[in-house]
Tab-separated table of C-alpha atoms in Angstrom:
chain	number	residue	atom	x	y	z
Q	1	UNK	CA	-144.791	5.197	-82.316
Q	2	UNK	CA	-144.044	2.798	-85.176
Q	3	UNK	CA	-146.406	3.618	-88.053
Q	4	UNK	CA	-147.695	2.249	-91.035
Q	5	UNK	CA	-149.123	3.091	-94.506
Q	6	UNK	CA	-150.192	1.993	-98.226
Q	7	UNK	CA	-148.005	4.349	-100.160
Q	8	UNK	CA	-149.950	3.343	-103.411
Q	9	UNK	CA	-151.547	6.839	-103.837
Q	10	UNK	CA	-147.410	7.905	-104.064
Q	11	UNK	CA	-147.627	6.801	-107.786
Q	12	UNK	CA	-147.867	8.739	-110.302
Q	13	UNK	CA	-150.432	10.553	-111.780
Q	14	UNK	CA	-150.166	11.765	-107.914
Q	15	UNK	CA	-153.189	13.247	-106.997
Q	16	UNK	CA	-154.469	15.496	-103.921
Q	17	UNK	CA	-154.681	12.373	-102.000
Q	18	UNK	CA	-150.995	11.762	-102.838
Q	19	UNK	CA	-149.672	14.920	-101.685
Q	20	UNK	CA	-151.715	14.834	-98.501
Q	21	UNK	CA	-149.954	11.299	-98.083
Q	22	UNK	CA	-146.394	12.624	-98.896
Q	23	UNK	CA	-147.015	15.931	-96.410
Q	24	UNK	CA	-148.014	13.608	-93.337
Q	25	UNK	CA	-144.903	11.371	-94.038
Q	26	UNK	CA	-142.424	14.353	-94.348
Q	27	UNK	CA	-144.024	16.033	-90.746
Q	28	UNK	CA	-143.876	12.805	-89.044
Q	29	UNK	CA	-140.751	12.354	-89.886
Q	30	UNK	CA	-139.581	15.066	-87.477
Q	31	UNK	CA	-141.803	13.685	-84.909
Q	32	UNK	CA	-139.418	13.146	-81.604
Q	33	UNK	CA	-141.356	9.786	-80.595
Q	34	UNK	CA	-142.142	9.052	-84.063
Q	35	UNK	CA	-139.577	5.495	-84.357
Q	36	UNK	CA	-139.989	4.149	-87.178
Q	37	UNK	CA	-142.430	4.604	-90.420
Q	38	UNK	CA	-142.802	1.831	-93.051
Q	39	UNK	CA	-145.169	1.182	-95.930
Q	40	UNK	CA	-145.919	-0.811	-98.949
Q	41	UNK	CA	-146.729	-0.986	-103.020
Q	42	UNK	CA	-147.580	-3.928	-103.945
Q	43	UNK	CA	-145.456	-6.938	-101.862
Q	44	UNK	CA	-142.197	-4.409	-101.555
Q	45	UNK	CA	-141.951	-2.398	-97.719
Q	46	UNK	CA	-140.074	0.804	-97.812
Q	47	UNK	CA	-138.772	2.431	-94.908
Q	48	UNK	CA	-135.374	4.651	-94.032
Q	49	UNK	CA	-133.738	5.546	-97.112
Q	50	UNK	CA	-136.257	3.353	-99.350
Q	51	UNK	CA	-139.044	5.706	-98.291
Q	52	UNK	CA	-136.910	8.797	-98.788
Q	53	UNK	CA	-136.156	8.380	-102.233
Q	54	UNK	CA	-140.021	7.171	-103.150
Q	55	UNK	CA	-140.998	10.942	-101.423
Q	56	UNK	CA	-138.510	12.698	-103.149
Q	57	UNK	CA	-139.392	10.883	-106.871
Q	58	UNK	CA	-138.878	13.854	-108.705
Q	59	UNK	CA	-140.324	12.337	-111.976
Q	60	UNK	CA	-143.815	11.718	-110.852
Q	61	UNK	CA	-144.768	14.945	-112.084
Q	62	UNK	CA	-143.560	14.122	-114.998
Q	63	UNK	CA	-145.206	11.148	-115.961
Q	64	UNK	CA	-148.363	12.686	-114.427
Q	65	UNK	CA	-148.306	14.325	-117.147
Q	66	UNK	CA	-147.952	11.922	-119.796
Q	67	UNK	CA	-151.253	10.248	-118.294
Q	68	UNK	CA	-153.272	13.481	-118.449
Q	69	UNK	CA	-153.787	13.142	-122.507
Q	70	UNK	CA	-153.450	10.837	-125.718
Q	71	UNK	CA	-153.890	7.033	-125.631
Q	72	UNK	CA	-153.110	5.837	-122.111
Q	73	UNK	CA	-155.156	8.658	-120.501
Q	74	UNK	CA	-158.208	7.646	-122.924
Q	75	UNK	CA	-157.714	3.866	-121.783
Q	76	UNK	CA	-157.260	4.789	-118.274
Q	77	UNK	CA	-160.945	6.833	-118.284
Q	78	UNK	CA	-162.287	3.973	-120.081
Q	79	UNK	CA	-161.227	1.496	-117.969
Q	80	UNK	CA	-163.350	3.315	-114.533
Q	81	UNK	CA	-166.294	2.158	-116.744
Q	82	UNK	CA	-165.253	-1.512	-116.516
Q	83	UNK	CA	-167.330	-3.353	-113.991
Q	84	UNK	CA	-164.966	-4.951	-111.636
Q	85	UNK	CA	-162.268	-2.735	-111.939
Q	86	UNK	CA	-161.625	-0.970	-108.937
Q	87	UNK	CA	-162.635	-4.631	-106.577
Q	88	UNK	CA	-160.048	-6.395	-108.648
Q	89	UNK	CA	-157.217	-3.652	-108.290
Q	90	UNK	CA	-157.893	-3.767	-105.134
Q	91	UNK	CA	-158.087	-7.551	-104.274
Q	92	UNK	CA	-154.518	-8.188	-105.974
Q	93	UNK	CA	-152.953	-5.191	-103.836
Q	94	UNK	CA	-154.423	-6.575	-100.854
Q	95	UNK	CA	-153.287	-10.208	-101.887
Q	96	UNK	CA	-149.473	-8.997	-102.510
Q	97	UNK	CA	-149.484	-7.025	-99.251
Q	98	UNK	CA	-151.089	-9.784	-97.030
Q	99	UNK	CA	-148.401	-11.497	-95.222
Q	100	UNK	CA	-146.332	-8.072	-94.593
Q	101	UNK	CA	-149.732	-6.210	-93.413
Q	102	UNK	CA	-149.707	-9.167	-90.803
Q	103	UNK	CA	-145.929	-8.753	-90.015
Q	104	UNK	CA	-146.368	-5.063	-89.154
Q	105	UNK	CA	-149.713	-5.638	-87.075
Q	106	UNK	CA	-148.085	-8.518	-84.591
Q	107	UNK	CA	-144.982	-5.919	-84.484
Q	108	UNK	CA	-147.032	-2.943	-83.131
Q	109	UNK	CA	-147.382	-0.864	-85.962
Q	110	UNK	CA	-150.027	1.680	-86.195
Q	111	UNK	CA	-152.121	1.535	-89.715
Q	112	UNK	CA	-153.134	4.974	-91.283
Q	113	UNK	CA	-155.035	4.886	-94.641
Q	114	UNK	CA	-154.716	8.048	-96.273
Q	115	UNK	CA	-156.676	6.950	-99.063
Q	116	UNK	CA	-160.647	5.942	-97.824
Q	117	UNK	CA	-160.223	2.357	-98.437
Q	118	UNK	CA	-158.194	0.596	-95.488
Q	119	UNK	CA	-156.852	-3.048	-96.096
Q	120	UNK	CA	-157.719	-5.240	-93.782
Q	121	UNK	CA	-155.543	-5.382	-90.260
Q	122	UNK	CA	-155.217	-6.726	-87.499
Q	123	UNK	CA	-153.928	-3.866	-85.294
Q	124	UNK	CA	-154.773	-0.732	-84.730
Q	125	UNK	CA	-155.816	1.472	-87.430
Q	126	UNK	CA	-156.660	4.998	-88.705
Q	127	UNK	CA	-158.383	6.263	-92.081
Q	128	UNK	CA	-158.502	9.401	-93.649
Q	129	UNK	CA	-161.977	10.016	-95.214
Q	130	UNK	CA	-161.359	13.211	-97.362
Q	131	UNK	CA	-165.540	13.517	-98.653
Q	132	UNK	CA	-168.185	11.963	-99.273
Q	133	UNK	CA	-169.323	13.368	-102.414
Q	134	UNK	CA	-170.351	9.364	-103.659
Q	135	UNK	CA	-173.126	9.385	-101.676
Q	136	UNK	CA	-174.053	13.212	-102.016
Q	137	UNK	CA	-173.418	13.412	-105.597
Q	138	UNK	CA	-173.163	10.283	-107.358
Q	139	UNK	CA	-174.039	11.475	-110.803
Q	140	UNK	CA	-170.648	13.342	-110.510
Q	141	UNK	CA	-168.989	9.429	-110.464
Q	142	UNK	CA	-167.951	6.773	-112.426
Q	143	UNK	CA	-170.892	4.154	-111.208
Q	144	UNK	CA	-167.937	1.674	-110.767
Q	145	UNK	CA	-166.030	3.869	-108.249
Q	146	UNK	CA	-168.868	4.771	-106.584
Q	147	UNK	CA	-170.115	0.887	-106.006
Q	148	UNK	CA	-166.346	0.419	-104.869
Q	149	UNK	CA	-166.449	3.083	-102.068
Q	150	UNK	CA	-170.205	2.143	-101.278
Q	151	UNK	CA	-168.783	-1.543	-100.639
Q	152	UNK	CA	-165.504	-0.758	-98.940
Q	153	UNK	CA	-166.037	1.697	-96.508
Q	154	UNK	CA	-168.737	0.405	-93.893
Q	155	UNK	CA	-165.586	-2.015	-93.441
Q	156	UNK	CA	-163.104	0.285	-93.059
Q	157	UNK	CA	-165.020	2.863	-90.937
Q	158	UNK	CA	-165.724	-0.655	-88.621
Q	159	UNK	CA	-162.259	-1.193	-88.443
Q	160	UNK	CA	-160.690	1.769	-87.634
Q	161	UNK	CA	-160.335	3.158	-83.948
Q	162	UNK	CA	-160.051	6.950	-84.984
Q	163	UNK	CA	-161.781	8.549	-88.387
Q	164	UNK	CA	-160.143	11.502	-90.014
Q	165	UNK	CA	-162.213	13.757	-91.614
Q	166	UNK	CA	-160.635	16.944	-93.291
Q	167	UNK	CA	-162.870	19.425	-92.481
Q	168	UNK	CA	-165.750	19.894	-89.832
Q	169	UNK	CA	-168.506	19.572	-92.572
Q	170	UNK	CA	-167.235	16.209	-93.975
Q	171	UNK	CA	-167.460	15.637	-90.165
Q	172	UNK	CA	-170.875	16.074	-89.901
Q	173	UNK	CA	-171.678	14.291	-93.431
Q	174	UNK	CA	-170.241	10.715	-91.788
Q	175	UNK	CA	-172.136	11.577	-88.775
Q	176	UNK	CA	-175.202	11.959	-90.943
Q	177	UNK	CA	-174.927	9.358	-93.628
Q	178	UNK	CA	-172.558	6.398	-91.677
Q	179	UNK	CA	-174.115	7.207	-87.810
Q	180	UNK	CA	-170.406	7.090	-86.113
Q	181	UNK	CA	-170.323	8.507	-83.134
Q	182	UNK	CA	-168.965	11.686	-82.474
Q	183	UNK	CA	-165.675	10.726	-80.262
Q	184	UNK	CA	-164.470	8.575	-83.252
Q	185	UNK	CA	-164.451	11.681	-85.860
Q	186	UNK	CA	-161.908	14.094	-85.176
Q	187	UNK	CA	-161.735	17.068	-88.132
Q	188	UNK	CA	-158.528	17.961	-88.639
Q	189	UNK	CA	-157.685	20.792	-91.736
Q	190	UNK	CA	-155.302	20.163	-94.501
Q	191	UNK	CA	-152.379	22.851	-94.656
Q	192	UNK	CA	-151.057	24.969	-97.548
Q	193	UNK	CA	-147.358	24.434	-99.234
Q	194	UNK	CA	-144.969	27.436	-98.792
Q	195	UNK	CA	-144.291	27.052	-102.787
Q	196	UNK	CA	-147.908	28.979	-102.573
Q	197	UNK	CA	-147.034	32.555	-102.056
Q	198	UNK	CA	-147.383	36.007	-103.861
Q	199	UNK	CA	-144.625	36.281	-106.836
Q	200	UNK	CA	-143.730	38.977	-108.754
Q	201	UNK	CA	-143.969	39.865	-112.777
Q	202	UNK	CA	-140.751	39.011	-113.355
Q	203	UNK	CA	-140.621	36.122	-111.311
Q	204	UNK	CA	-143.520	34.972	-113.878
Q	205	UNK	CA	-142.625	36.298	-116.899
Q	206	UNK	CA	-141.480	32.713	-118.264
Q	207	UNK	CA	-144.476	30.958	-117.430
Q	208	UNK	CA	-146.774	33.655	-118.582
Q	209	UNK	CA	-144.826	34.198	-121.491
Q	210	UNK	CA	-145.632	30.591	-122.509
Q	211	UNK	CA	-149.235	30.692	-122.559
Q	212	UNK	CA	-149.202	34.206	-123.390
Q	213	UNK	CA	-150.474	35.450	-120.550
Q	214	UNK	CA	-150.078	38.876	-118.578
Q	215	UNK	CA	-149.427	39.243	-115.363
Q	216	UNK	CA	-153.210	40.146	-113.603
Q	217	UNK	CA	-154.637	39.711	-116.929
Q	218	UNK	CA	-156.498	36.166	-116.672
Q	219	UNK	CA	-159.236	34.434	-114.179
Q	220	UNK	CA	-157.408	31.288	-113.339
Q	221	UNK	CA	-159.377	27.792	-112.196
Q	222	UNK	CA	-157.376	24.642	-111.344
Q	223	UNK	CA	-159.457	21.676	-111.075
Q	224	UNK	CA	-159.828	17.943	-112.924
Q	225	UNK	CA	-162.305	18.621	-115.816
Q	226	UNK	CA	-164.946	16.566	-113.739
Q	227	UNK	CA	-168.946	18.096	-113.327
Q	228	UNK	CA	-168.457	18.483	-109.633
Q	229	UNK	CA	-166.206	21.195	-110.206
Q	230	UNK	CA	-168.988	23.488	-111.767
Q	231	UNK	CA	-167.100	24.234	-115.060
Q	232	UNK	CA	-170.063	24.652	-117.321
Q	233	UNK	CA	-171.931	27.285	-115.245
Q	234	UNK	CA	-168.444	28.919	-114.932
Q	235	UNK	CA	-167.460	29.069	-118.269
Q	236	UNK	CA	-171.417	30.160	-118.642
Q	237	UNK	CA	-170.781	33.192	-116.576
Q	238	UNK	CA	-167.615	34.342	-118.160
Q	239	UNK	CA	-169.138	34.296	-121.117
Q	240	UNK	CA	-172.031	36.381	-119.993
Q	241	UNK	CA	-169.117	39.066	-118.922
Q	242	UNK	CA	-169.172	42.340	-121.246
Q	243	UNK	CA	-166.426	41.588	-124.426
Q	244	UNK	CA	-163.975	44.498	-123.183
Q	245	UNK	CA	-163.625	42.399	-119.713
Q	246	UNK	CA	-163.170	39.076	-121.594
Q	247	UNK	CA	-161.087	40.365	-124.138
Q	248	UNK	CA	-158.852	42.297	-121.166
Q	249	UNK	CA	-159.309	38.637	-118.618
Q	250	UNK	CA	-159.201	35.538	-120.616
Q	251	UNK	CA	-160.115	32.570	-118.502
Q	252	UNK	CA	-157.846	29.979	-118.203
Q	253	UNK	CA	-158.909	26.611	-117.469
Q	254	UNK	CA	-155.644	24.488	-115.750
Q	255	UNK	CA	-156.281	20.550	-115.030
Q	256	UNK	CA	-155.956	17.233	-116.496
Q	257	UNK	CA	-158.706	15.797	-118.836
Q	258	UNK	CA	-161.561	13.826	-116.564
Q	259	UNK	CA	-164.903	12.561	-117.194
Q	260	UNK	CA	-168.266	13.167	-118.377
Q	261	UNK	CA	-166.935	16.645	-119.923
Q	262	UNK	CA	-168.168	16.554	-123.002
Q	263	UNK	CA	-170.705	19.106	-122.844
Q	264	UNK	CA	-167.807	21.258	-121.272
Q	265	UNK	CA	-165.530	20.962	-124.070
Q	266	UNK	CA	-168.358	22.221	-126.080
Q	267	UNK	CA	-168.807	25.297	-124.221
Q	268	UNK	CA	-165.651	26.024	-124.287
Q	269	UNK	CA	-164.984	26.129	-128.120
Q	270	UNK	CA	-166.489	29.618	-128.968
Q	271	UNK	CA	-164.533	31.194	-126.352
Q	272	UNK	CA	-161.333	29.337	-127.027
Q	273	UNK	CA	-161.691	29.792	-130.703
Q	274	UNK	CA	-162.255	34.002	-129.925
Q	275	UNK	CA	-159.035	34.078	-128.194
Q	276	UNK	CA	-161.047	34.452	-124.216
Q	277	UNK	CA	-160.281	30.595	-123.120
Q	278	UNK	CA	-157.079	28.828	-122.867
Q	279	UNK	CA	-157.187	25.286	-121.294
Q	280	UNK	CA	-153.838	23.847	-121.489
Q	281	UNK	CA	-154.594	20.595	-119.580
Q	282	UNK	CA	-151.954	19.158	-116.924
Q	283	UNK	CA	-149.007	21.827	-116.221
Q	284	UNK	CA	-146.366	21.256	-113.303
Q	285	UNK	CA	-146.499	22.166	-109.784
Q	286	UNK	CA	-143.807	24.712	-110.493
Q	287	UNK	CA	-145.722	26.056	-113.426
Q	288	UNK	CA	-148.831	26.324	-111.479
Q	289	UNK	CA	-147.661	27.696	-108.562
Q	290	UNK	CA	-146.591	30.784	-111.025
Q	291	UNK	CA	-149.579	30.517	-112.457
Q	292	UNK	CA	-151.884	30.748	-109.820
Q	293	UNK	CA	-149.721	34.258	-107.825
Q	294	UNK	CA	-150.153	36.143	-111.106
Q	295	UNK	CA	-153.844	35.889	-111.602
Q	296	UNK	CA	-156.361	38.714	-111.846
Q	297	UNK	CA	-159.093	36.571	-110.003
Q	298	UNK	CA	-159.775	32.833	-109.074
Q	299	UNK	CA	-162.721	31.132	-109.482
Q	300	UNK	CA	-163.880	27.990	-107.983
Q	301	UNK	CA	-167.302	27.579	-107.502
Q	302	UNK	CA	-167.281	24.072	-107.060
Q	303	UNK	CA	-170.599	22.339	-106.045
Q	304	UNK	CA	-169.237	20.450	-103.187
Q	305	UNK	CA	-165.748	19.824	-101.384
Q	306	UNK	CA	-164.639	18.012	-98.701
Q	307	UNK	CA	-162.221	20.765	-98.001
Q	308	UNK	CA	-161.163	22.570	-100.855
Q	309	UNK	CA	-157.690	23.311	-100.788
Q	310	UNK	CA	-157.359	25.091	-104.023
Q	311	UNK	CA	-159.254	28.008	-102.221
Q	312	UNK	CA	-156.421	27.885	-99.838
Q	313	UNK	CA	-153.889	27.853	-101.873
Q	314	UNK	CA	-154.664	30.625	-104.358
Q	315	UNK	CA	-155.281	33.020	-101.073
Q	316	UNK	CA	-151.842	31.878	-99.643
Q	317	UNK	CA	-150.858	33.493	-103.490
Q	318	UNK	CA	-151.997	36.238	-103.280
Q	319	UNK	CA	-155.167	35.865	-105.125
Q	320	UNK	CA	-158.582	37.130	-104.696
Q	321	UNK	CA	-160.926	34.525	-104.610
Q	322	UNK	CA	-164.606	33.489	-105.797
Q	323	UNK	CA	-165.713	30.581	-103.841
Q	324	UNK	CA	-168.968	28.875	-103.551
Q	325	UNK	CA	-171.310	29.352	-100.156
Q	326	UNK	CA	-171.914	25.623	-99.987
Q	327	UNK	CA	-170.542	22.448	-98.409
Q	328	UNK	CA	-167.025	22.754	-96.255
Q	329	UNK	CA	-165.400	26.003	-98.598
Q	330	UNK	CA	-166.628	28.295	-96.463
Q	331	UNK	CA	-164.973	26.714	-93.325
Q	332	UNK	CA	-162.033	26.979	-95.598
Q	333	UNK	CA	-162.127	30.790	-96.684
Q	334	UNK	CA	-163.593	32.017	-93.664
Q	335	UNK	CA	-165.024	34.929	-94.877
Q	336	UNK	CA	-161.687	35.832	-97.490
Q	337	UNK	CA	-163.081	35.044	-100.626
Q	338	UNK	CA	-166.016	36.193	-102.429
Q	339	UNK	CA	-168.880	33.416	-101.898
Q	340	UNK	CA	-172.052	32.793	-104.356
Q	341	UNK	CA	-174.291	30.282	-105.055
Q	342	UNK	CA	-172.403	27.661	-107.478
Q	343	UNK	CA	-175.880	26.662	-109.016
Q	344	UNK	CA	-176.655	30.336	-110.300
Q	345	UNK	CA	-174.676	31.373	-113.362
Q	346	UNK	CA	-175.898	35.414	-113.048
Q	347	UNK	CA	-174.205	35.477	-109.291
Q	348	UNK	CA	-170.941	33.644	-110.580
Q	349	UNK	CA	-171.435	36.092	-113.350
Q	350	UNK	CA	-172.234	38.973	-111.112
Q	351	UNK	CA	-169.246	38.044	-108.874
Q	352	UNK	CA	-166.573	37.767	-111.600
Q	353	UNK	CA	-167.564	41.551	-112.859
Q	354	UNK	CA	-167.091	42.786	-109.419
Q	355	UNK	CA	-164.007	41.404	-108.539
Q	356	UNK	CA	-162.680	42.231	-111.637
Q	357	UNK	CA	-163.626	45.902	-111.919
Q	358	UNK	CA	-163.093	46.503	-108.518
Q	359	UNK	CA	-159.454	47.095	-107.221
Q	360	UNK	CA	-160.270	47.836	-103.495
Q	361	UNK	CA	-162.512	44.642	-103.477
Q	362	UNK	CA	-159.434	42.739	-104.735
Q	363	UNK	CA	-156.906	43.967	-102.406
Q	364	UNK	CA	-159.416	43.776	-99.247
Q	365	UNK	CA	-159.749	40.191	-100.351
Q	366	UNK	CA	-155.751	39.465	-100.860
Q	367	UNK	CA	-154.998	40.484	-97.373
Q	368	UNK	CA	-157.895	38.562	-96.119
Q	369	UNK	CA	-156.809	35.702	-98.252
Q	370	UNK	CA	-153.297	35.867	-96.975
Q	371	UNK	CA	-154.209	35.863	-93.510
Q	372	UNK	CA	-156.627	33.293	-93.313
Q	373	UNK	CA	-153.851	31.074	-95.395
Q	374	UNK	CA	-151.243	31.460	-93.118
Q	375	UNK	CA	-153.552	29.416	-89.990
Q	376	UNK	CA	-153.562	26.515	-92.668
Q	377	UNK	CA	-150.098	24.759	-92.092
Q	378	UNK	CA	-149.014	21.227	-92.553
Q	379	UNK	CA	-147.176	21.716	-89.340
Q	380	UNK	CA	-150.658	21.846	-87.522
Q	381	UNK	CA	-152.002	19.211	-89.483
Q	382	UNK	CA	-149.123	16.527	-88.608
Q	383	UNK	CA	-149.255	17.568	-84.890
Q	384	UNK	CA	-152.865	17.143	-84.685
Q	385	UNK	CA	-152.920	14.108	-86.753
Q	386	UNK	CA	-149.948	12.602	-84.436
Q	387	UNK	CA	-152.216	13.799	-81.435
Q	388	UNK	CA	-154.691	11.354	-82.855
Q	389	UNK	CA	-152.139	8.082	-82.777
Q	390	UNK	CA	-151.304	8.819	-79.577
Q	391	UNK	CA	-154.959	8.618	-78.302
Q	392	UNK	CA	-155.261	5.269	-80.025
Q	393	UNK	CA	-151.969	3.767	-78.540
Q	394	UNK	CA	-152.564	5.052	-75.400
């Protein structure tokens, strides 16, 4: 198989897209009838040793983090707001990729789009549609980005042979909003990084030590700032929690600066100004992987995922869990985390109190966690999505 992609999601800030994209690549890579793999930003193709050293970039998380605050992440939030933004980046990719895209297709290469949006091709293609949460939730969007996906992907759901949806609900939600038939939509689940695993006090103490933190002595959510992730009724809920708890569990709030938060930032002021919140914004995978084995509790009652893969993550940790009933994180948790409504604030409330007053609940739900974690591999998901290229070339 000789296979293609847009490596644009590769740049930095990389987001969960990104790391899907770079997980795939590495897996393939040690497919036996896997011959070649190529790709492209902007007009330059990397394959072989070019592609190796754009996967193994070791500053991208670095200047993720430059773009998570100050001026440039201000301008970069403004600029979803500009009409025409996301139709113009994308016209002058396609434009400088043109004449290679055609190269590749009349030399047999497979197209996957990792990324929703395919470019146009001429040979055989796949697409990765990770939710739909534009056309469920809107309101949650930048209108912009959510007139760009509304006009690009009829195409690219036209165009491709094979549509990859990451979980069996986002399945069912192109089936439902798009009408493809079933045979084209194969679910296939995203896996969990070994760097997620349970860690010790002393393997944290640094980390900890830097936001002043104890080891089991914070909630932890990771998320973008954005109103899909539920943060106001969460913070909400903490703050209903009796003062001993929140004095003992401050919640910690990890994730870059989004949009439409403003109200959140507002909640979060009393608590953070009492000493009960701490939202240090953008820290590195290393840091958060730390981060995330030494909490009391997570919380994500998110109000809709296409898969959720933080859930997976922090129960590959170690972590008990509070997860929302709704959308595809139950599919994901399988019964190992704690579920509630995410639109009531007393049962996020109510499940926060019991999990953290509760020791048996919390160490019924680690092994659970850790168990239902370890079916989620990367290994699975490469051999199932090579399964699919093989059923197109065939």
């Amino acid at each position: 198989m000789k296979l293609l992609f847009d490596f644009n999601s590769l740049r930095p800030p990389r987001s969960g897209v990104g790391y899907y994209t770079q997980h795939l690549l590495e897996g393939l890579l040690e497919q036996n009838d896997v011959e070649t793999i190529a790709g492209w930003v902007g007009s330059n193709v990397y394959e072989g040793r070019d592609l190796s050293a754009l996967m193994c970039d070791q500053t991208a998380l670095g200047k993720a983090a430059q773009f998570s605050k100050g001026m440039k992440a201000t301008l970069l939030r403004a600029a979803r707001n500009v009409p025409g933004v996301y139709k113009t980046r994308t016209l002058v990719r396609n434009i400088a990729s043109a004449s290679l895209r055609k190269d590749f297709a009349k030399r047999g290469y497979l197209y996957h789009e990792t990324n929703f949006i395919a470019s146009p091709y001429r040979g055989p293609s796949v697409v990765t549609i990770h939710d739909l949460s534009h056309r469920r939730h809107p309101e949650f969007h930048p209108r912009v980005a959510v007139e760009y996906l509304d006009d690009g992907l009829p195409r690219t759901l036209a165009q491709a042979q094979v549509v990859i949806a990451d979980s069996h609900y986002t399945k069912k939600e192109i089936h439902e909003i798009y009408g493809l038939p079933d045979e084209k939509v194969v679910a296939i689940h995203l896996g969990v990084e070994a760097c997620f695993q349970p860690r010790s006090d002393e393997t944290c103490a640094d980390v900890l030590s830097a936001l002043g933190l104890k080891y089991r002595g914070f909630v932890l959510s990771v998320c973008t700032l954005q109103p899909r992730k539920n943060l106001r009724r969460l913070v909400k809920a903490y703050a209903c929690l009796p003062e001993t708890l929140r004095r003992e569990f401050p919640l910690v709030l990890i994730g870059a600066d989004g949009w439409m938060n403003s109200e959140l930032l507002r909640d979060i002021e009393p608590l953070a100004s009492a000493g009960q919140l701490i939202a240090p914004g953008y820290v590195s995978r290393v840091d958060l992987t730390h981060l995330l084995s030494s909490a009391a509790v997570f919380a994500y009652p998110s109000l809709y995922e296409g898969f959720g893969l933080p859930v997976a993550e922090a129960m590959a940790s170690g972590v008990p869990t509070l997860s929302s009933n709704v959308t595809s994180l139950p599919e994901v948790s399988e019964g190992a985390a704690w579920e509630v409504d995410p639109y009531s604030v007393d049962e996020i409330a109510h499940g926060l109190e019991r999990l953290l007053e509760d020791s048996s609940l919390r160490d019924e739900l680690v092994i659970k966690g850790l168990r239902r974690a370890a079916q989620l591999t990367w290994a699975a998901t490469v051999e199932q999505t090579s399964n699919v290229y093989r059923s197109v070339l065939a």
